[in-house]
PDB file of C-alpha atoms in Angstrom:
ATOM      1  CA  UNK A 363      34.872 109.049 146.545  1.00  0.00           C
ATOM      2  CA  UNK A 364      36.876 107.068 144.104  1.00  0.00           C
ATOM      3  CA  UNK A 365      39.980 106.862 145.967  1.00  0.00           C
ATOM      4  CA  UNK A 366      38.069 105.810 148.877  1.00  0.00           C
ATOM      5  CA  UNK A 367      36.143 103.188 147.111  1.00  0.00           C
ATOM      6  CA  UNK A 368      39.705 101.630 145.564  1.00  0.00           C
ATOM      7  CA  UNK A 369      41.624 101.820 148.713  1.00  0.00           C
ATOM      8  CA  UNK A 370      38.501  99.984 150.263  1.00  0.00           C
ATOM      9  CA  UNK A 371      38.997  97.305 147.468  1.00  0.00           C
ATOM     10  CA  UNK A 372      42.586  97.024 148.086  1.00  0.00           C
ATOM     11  CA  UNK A 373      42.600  96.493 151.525  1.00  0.00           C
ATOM     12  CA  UNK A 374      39.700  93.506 150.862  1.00  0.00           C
ATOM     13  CA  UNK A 375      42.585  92.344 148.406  1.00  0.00           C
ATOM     14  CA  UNK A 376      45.583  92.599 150.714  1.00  0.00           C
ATOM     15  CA  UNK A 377      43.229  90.796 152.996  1.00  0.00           C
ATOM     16  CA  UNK A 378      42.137  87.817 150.861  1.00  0.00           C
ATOM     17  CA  UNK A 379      45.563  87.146 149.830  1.00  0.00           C
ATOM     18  CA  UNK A 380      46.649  87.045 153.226  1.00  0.00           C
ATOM     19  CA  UNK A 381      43.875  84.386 153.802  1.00  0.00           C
ATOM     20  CA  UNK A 382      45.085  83.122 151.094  1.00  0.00           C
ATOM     21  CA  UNK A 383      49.017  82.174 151.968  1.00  0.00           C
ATOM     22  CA  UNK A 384      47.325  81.150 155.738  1.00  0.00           C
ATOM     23  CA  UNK A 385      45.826  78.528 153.587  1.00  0.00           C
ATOM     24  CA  UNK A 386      48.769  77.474 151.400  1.00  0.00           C
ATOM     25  CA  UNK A 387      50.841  77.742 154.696  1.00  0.00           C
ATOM     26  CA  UNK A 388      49.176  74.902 156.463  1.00  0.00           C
ATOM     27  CA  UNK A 389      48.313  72.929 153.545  1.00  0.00           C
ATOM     28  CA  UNK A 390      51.972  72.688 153.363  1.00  0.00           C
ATOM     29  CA  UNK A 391      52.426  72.186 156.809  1.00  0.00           C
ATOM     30  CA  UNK A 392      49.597  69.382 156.534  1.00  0.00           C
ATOM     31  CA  UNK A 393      51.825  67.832 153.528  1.00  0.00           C
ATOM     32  CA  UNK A 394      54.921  68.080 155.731  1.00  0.00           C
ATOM     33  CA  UNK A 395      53.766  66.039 159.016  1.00  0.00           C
ATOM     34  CA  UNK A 396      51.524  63.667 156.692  1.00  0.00           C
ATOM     35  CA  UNK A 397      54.967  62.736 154.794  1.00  0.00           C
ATOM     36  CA  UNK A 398      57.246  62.839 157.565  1.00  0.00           C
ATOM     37  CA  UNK A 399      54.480  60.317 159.349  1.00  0.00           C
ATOM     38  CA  UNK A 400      54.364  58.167 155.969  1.00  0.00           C
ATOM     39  CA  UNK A 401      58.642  58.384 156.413  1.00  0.00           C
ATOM     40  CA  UNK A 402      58.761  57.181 159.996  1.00  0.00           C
ATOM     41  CA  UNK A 403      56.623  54.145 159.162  1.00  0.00           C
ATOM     42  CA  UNK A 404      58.643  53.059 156.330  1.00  0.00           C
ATOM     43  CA  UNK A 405      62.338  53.762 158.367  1.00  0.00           C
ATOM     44  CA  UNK A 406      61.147  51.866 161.427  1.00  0.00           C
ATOM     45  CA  UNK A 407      61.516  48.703 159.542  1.00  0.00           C
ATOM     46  CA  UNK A 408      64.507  49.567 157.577  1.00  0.00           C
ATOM     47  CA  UNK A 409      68.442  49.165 159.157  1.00  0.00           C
ATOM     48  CA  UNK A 410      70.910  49.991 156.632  1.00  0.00           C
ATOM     49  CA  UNK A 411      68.457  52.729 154.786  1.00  0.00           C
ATOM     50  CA  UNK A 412      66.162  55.570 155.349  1.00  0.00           C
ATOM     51  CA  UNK A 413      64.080  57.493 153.077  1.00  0.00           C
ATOM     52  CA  UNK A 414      63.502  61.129 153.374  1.00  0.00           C
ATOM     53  CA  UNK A 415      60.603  62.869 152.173  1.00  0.00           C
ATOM     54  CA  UNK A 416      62.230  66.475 152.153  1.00  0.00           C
ATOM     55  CA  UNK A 417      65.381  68.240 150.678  1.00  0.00           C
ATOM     56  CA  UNK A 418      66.791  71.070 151.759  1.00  0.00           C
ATOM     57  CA  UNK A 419      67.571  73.387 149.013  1.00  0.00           C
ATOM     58  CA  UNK A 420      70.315  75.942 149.016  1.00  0.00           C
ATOM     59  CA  UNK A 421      68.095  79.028 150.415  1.00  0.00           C
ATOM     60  CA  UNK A 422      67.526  76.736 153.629  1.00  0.00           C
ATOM     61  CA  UNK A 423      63.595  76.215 152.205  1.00  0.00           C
ATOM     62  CA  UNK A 424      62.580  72.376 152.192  1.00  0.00           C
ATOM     63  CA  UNK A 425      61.133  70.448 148.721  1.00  0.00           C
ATOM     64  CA  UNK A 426      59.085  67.446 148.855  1.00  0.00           C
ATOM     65  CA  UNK A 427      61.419  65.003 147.580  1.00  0.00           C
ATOM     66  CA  UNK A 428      61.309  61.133 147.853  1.00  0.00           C
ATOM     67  CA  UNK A 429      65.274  60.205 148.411  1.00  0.00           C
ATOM     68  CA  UNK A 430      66.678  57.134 149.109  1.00  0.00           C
ATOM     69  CA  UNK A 431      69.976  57.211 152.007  1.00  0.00           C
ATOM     70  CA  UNK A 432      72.366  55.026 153.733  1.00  0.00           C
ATOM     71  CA  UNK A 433      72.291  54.433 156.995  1.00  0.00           C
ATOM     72  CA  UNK A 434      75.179  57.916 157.309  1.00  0.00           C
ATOM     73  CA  UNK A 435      72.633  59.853 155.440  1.00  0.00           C
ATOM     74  CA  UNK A 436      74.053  59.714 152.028  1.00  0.00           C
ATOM     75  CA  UNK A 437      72.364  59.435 149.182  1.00  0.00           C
ATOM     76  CA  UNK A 438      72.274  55.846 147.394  1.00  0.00           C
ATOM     77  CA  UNK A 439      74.154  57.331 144.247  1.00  0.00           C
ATOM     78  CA  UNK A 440      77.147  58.159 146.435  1.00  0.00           C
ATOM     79  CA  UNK A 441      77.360  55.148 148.492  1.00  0.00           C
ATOM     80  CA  UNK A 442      79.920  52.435 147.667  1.00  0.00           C
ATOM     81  CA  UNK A 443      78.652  49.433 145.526  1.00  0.00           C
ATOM     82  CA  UNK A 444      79.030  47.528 148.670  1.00  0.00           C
ATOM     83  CA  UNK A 445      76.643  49.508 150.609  1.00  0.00           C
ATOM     84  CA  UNK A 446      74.129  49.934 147.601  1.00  0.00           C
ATOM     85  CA  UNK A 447      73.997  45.948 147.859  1.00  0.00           C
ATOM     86  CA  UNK A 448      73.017  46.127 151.173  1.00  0.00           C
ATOM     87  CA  UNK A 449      70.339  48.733 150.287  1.00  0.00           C
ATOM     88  CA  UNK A 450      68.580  46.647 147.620  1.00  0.00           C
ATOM     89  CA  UNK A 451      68.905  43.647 149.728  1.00  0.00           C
ATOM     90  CA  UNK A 452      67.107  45.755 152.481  1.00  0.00           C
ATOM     91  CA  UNK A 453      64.404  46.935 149.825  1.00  0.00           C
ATOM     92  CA  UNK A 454      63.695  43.163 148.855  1.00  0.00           C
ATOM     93  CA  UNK A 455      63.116  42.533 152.382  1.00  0.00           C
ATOM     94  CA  UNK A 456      60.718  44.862 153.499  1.00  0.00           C
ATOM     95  CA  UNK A 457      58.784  44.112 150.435  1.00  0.00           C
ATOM     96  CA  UNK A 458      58.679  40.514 151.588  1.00  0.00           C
ATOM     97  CA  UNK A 459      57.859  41.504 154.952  1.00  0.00           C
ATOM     98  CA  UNK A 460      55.178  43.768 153.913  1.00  0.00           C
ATOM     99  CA  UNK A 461      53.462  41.040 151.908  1.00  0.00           C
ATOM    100  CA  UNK A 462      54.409  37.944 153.715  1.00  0.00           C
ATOM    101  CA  UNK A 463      56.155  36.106 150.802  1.00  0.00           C
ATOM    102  CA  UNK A 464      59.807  34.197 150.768  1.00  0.00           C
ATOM    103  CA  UNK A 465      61.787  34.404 148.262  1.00  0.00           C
ATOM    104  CA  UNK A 466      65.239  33.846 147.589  1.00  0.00           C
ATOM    105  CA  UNK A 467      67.996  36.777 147.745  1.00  0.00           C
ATOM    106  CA  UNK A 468      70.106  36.899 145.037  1.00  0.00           C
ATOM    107  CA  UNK A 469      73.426  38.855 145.986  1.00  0.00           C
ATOM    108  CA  UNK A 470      75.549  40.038 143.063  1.00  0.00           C
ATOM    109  CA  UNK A 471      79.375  40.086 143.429  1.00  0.00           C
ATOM    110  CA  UNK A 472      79.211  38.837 146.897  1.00  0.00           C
ATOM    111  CA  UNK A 473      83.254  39.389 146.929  1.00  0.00           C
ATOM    112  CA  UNK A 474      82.714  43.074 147.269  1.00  0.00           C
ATOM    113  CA  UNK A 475      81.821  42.082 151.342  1.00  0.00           C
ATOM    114  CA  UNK A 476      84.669  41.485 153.611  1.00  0.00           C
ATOM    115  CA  UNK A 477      84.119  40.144 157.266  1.00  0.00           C
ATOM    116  CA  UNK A 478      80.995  41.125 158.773  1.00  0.00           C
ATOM    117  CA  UNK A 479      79.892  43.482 156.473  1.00  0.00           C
ATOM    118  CA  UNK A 480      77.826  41.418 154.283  1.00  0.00           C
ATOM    119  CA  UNK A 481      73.995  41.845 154.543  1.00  0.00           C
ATOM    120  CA  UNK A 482      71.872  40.426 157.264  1.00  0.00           C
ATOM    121  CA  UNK A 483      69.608  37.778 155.558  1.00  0.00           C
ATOM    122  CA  UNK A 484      69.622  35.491 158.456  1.00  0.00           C
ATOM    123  CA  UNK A 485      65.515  34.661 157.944  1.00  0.00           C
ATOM    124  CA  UNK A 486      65.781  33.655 154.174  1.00  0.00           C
ATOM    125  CA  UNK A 487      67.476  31.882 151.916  1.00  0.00           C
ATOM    126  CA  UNK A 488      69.863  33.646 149.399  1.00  0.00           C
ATOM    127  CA  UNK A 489      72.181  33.142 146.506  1.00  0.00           C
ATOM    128  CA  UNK A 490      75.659  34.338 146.899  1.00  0.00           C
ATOM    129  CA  UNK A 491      76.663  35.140 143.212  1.00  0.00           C
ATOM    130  CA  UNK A 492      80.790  35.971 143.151  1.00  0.00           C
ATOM    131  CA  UNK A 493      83.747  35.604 141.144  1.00  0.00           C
ATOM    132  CA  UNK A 494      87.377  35.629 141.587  1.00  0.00           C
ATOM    133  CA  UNK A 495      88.871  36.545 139.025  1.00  0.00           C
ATOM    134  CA  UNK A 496      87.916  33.653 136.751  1.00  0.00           C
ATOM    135  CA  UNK A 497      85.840  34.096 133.133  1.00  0.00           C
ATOM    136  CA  UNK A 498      82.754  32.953 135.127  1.00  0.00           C
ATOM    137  CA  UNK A 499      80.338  34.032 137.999  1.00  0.00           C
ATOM    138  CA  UNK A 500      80.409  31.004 140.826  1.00  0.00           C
ATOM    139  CA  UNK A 501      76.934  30.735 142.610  1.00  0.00           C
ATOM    140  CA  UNK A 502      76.697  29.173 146.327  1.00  0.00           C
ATOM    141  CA  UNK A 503      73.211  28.994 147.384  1.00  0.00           C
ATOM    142  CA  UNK A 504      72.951  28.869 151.072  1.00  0.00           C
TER     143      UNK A 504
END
């Protein structure tokens, strides 16, 4: 009668934890399309950066994880100094956008940009701060 009565309580167990990991399954699913949702909004005004929400970890699994790319998916510690200009000048943008303010850009070491690589500022104004190789920072304001 014992045995009966425990393997009744375990299967009521196995049960409720399998209600259980249904639940923390979607929740997570929930979190995943609500971020990847906040993600899209955020990228669609961006050019030369994304964000992710997710990282894949080494099992395959994905992590909520708030991390900043390039435009060639790498991350903004590994791109050139360049590139992370370009990303911060992109940032300042979109927060200017997003609150409808104009404020100068200030680019540091504008030198580092050859050609048409510089950033894409056309619709404000911005400080070009550079040097060449002289013991002081020139500043062109355009």
């Amino acid at each position: 009668d014992k045995v009966e009565k425990l393997k009744e309580e375990r299967a009521l167990t196995v049960e409720n934890i399998a209600k259980q990991e249904q639940i923390l399954y979607e929740c997570g699913c929930y979190r995943q399309e609500w971020m990847e949702i906040i993600s899209r909004k955020i990228n669609s005004n961006l050019e030369d950066c994304c964000f992710d929400m997710w990282s894949p970890q080494r099992d395959g699994t994905l992590v909520p994880d708030v991390c900043l790319k390039g435009r060639d998916g790498i991350r903004y510690c590994s791109l050139n100094f360049s590139d992370q200009i370009k990303v911060r000048v992109e940032l300042q943008k979109l927060f200017m956008k997003r609150y409808g303010v104009s404020l100068p850009i200030f680019i540091d070491e504008f030198n580092v940009f050859s050609g048409n690589n510089s950033p894409s500022v056309e619709d404000y104004q911005y400080v070009r701060i550079y040097s060449e190789n002289v013991p002081y920072l020139k500043v062109n304001s355009l």
